[in-house]
Amino acid sequence: MKVCEVFLDDGEYTLLKKMLIHDRKMLLMKKHPISGYELFCDLLHEIYSPVADGWSTLETMLKESTDELKLLRLMTKYIFSEDEDYFVRQIGKRMAEFQCPNDFAFIIYKVNQGEAK
């Protein structure tokens, strides 16, 4: 299994923490590996849920979720370095259609301002 170490600034880390479900939030805070499949499921669910719940449209969500989409693309680059939109294109698909390799995990660190990434 491939383990990717990711270094996020405070804003990116805080946003990611808000987007993860409780169990994965705990793994993040303890700096334990998080399954890539589960991480991307959480991110896509959090981004798409306003559309799925019926109080937004896909077009509006894509315009208003700029920080979330930026984070999604950043995380995607660690797995698909040549295709940062790999998961963006899957927004709105049913989970049965979700395409994600299962053989990777992330360990994510928060980098304080002034530290090099």
XYZ file of N, CA and C in Angstrom:
351
model
N 0.847 -1.180 0.000
C 0.000 0.000 0.000
C 0.892 1.242 0.000
N 0.552 2.167 -0.854
C 1.269 3.434 -0.936
C 0.749 4.361 0.164
N 1.665 4.975 0.921
C 1.289 5.944 1.939
C 1.862 7.296 1.530
N 0.996 8.265 1.364
C 1.399 9.616 0.956
C 1.426 10.511 2.181
N 2.527 11.186 2.380
C 2.602 12.189 3.433
C 2.249 13.538 2.815
N 1.286 14.208 3.411
C 0.770 15.458 2.883
C 0.966 16.549 3.942
N 1.435 17.695 3.494
C 1.640 18.834 4.380
C 0.702 19.951 3.944
N -0.204 20.333 4.840
C -1.196 21.365 4.542
C -0.972 22.578 5.429
N -1.273 23.757 4.882
C -1.211 24.946 5.726
C -2.425 24.936 6.660
N -2.458 25.889 7.578
C -3.505 25.910 8.594
C -4.907 25.966 7.990
N -5.093 26.795 6.971
C -6.411 26.911 6.342
C -6.845 25.624 5.664
N -5.935 25.001 4.924
C -6.246 23.737 4.236
C -6.545 22.636 5.249
N -5.738 22.571 6.301
C -5.911 21.545 7.333
C -7.265 21.719 8.034
N -7.591 22.957 8.392
C -8.860 23.236 9.068
C -10.041 22.868 8.177
N -9.960 23.211 6.900
C -11.027 22.867 5.960
C -11.166 21.354 5.835
N -10.047 20.655 5.704
C -10.096 19.196 5.607
C -10.730 18.599 6.857
N -10.334 19.083 8.006
C -10.880 18.564 9.264
C -12.394 18.735 9.308
N -12.904 19.870 8.800
C -14.351 20.093 8.774
C -15.064 19.157 7.806
N -14.363 18.699 6.774
C -14.996 17.890 5.734
C -15.004 16.390 6.040
N -14.214 15.961 7.001
C -14.119 14.533 7.321
C -15.155 14.131 8.361
N -15.599 12.877 8.285
C -16.488 12.373 9.328
C -15.663 12.162 10.596
N -16.325 11.989 11.716
C -15.689 11.941 13.029
C -14.520 10.952 13.114
N -14.726 9.719 12.670
C -13.675 8.700 12.790
C -12.406 9.107 12.051
N -12.560 9.615 10.850
C -11.384 10.025 10.081
C -10.797 11.341 10.604
N -11.632 12.170 11.183
C -11.137 13.392 11.823
C -10.200 13.013 12.971
N -10.555 11.974 13.719
C -9.702 11.516 14.818
C -8.374 10.968 14.287
N -8.428 10.211 13.191
C -7.192 9.706 12.577
C -6.308 10.858 12.122
N -6.922 11.874 11.538
C -6.187 13.045 11.078
C -5.470 13.715 12.244
N -6.181 13.944 13.317
C -5.615 14.648 14.463
C -4.514 13.834 15.153
N -4.599 12.507 15.063
C -3.573 11.643 15.665
C -2.430 11.332 14.701
N -2.524 11.885 13.480
C -1.533 11.654 12.426
C -1.395 10.169 12.078
N -2.528 9.487 12.058
C -2.588 8.090 11.646
C -2.979 8.024 10.173
N -2.626 6.949 9.479
C -3.008 6.823 8.059
C -4.529 6.822 7.885
N -4.971 7.512 6.843
C -6.382 7.552 6.467
C -6.500 6.925 5.085
N -7.386 5.967 4.949
C -7.624 5.334 3.659
C -7.957 6.393 2.615
N -7.272 6.329 1.476
C -7.539 7.280 0.405
C -8.967 7.193 -0.097
N -9.463 5.976 -0.219
C -10.837 5.781 -0.682
C -11.815 6.493 0.259
N -11.650 6.271 1.561
C -12.561 6.873 2.532
C -12.411 8.384 2.589
N -11.192 8.884 2.483
C -10.960 10.321 2.489
C -11.672 10.982 1.310
N -11.498 10.432 0.117
C -12.138 11.030 -1.050
C -13.656 10.875 -1.009
N -14.160 9.790 -0.443
C -15.617 9.656 -0.269
C -16.151 10.781 0.623
N -15.441 11.055 1.725
C -15.863 12.128 2.623
C -15.842 13.477 1.911
N -14.762 13.755 1.187
C -14.643 15.046 0.512
C -15.752 15.227 -0.523
N -15.965 14.205 -1.344
C -17.000 14.314 -2.378
C -18.386 14.446 -1.766
N -18.637 13.704 -0.712
C -19.941 13.793 -0.048
C -20.165 15.203 0.505
N -19.158 15.742 1.159
C -19.286 17.072 1.758
C -19.504 18.148 0.682
N -18.812 18.026 -0.436
C -18.956 19.001 -1.514
C -20.329 18.882 -2.176
N -20.792 17.666 -2.390
C -22.018 17.447 -3.165
C -23.289 17.452 -2.315
N -23.191 17.339 -1.013
C -24.391 17.195 -0.184
C -25.421 18.322 -0.350
N -25.044 19.601 -0.561
C -26.095 20.610 -0.789
C -26.943 20.312 -2.032
N -26.341 19.720 -3.043
C -27.080 19.366 -4.261
C -27.955 18.151 -3.980
N -27.380 17.149 -3.322
C -28.129 15.927 -3.020
C -29.314 16.225 -2.101
N -29.143 17.198 -1.197
C -30.219 17.561 -0.272
C -31.282 18.446 -0.915
N -31.005 18.928 -2.138
C -32.002 19.677 -2.875
C -32.000 21.180 -2.676
N -31.060 21.730 -1.944
C -31.073 23.181 -1.760
C -29.985 23.914 -2.537
N -29.407 23.237 -3.516
C -28.451 23.873 -4.424
C -28.444 23.088 -5.732
N -27.811 23.678 -6.739
C -27.645 22.972 -8.000
C -26.168 22.636 -8.173
N -25.883 21.708 -9.047
C -24.494 21.331 -9.302
C -23.705 22.536 -9.811
N -24.299 23.304 -10.698
C -23.628 24.484 -11.253
C -23.291 25.499 -10.156
N -24.239 25.769 -9.277
C -24.013 26.707 -8.176
C -22.949 26.173 -7.230
N -23.033 24.896 -6.911
C -22.068 24.285 -6.007
C -20.660 24.389 -6.568
N -20.490 24.161 -7.862
C -19.169 24.239 -8.471
C -18.611 25.664 -8.428
N -19.495 26.660 -8.469
C -19.054 28.056 -8.400
C -18.736 28.480 -6.971
N -19.496 27.974 -6.004
C -19.372 28.440 -4.625
C -18.413 27.631 -3.764
N -18.040 26.457 -4.178
C -17.188 25.579 -3.365
C -15.730 25.663 -3.793
N -15.248 26.868 -4.046
C -13.904 27.010 -4.596
C -12.818 26.480 -3.665
N -12.904 26.770 -2.368
C -11.885 26.279 -1.434
C -11.920 24.761 -1.326
N -13.112 24.199 -1.275
C -13.260 22.751 -1.172
C -12.729 22.052 -2.427
N -13.048 22.625 -3.594
C -12.568 22.046 -4.849
C -11.055 22.181 -4.978
N -10.509 23.282 -4.514
C -9.057 23.471 -4.526
C -8.382 22.412 -3.657
N -8.943 22.161 -2.472
C -8.404 21.128 -1.585
C -8.533 19.747 -2.221
N -9.675 19.469 -2.831
C -9.878 18.187 -3.508
C -8.830 17.986 -4.601
N -8.580 19.012 -5.383
C -7.568 18.910 -6.447
C -6.169 18.720 -5.864
N -5.860 19.433 -4.794
C -4.560 19.296 -4.151
C -4.332 17.855 -3.680
N -5.323 17.282 -3.026
C -5.207 15.907 -2.529
C -5.134 14.918 -3.695
N -5.875 15.192 -4.757
C -5.890 14.312 -5.926
C -4.523 14.231 -6.577
N -3.784 15.352 -6.588
C -2.458 15.372 -7.222
C -1.500 14.347 -6.629
N -1.695 13.985 -5.374
C -0.824 13.000 -4.739
C -1.021 11.605 -5.335
N -2.183 11.353 -5.887
C -2.497 10.037 -6.460
C -2.459 10.070 -7.976
N -3.015 11.098 -8.562
C -3.063 11.251 -10.016
C -2.367 12.566 -10.372
N -1.062 12.551 -10.387
C -0.292 13.786 -10.568
C -0.577 14.480 -11.896
N -1.016 13.747 -12.891
C -1.287 14.327 -14.208
C -2.762 14.663 -14.417
N -3.614 14.388 -13.418
C -5.057 14.592 -13.604
C -5.700 15.053 -12.295
N -5.479 16.318 -11.934
C -5.998 16.817 -10.666
C -7.525 16.907 -10.637
N -8.185 16.800 -11.775
C -9.648 16.831 -11.825
C -10.284 15.436 -11.810
N -9.486 14.399 -11.562
C -9.992 13.023 -11.572
C -11.235 12.883 -10.679
N -11.173 13.384 -9.458
C -12.315 13.256 -8.548
C -13.355 14.346 -8.763
N -12.957 15.516 -9.237
C -13.933 16.572 -9.534
C -14.941 16.060 -10.559
N -14.459 15.318 -11.546
C -15.371 14.774 -12.575
C -16.344 13.752 -11.995
N -16.068 13.214 -10.824
C -16.944 12.210 -10.231
C -17.999 12.803 -9.294
N -17.935 14.107 -9.087
C -18.934 14.745 -8.224
C -20.316 14.520 -8.823
N -21.210 14.026 -7.993
C -22.580 13.797 -8.425
C -22.872 12.365 -8.841
N -21.828 11.557 -9.019
C -22.061 10.154 -9.370
C -22.505 9.391 -8.125
N -23.264 8.353 -8.346
C -23.649 7.486 -7.236
C -22.414 6.765 -6.720
N -22.422 6.437 -5.448
C -21.259 5.777 -4.844
C -20.941 4.453 -5.543
N -21.932 3.794 -6.084
C -21.688 2.539 -6.796
C -20.825 2.777 -8.039
N -20.852 3.992 -8.564
C -20.079 4.335 -9.760
C -18.737 4.998 -9.425
N -18.501 5.260 -8.154
C -17.291 5.953 -7.713
C -16.061 5.113 -8.025
N -15.108 5.711 -8.714
C -13.880 5.026 -9.117
C -12.701 5.580 -8.324
N -12.116 4.723 -7.476
C -10.983 5.142 -6.666
C -10.174 3.905 -6.304
N -8.867 3.949 -6.538
C -8.044 2.810 -6.125
C -8.080 2.670 -4.607
N -7.964 1.450 -4.121
C -8.013 1.193 -2.682
C -6.640 1.006 -2.059
N -5.595 1.150 -2.821
C -4.273 0.759 -2.338
C -3.398 1.929 -1.900
N -4.002 2.954 -1.307
C -3.201 4.068 -0.827
C -3.845 4.679 0.413
N -3.020 5.383 1.160
C -3.483 6.068 2.366
C -2.730 7.385 2.487
N -3.259 8.252 3.321
C -2.637 9.554 3.568
C -2.288 9.683 5.038
N -1.145 10.263 5.311
C -0.827 10.795 6.637
C -0.681 12.294 6.415
N -1.462 13.054 7.141
C -1.564 14.484 6.857
C -1.069 15.296 8.048
N -0.223 16.247 7.737
C 0.369 17.113 8.758
C -0.028 18.558 8.505
N -0.167 19.293 9.595
C -0.404 20.735 9.478
C 0.942 21.433 9.605
N 1.225 22.309 8.653
C 2.459 23.066 8.661
C 2.162 24.458 9.192
N 2.913 24.877 10.180
C 2.737 26.222 10.734
C 3.310 27.246 9.773
N 2.770 28.455 9.817
C 3.281 29.510 8.951
C 4.772 29.707 9.222
N 5.508 29.910 8.163
C 6.943 30.110 8.286
C 7.747 28.836 8.110
N 7.088 27.675 8.227
C 7.770 26.409 8.002
C 7.718 26.074 6.515
N 8.745 25.433 6.017
C 8.749 24.994 4.618
C 7.933 23.737 4.491
N 7.253 23.629 3.351
C 6.493 22.402 3.068
C 7.391 21.356 2.466
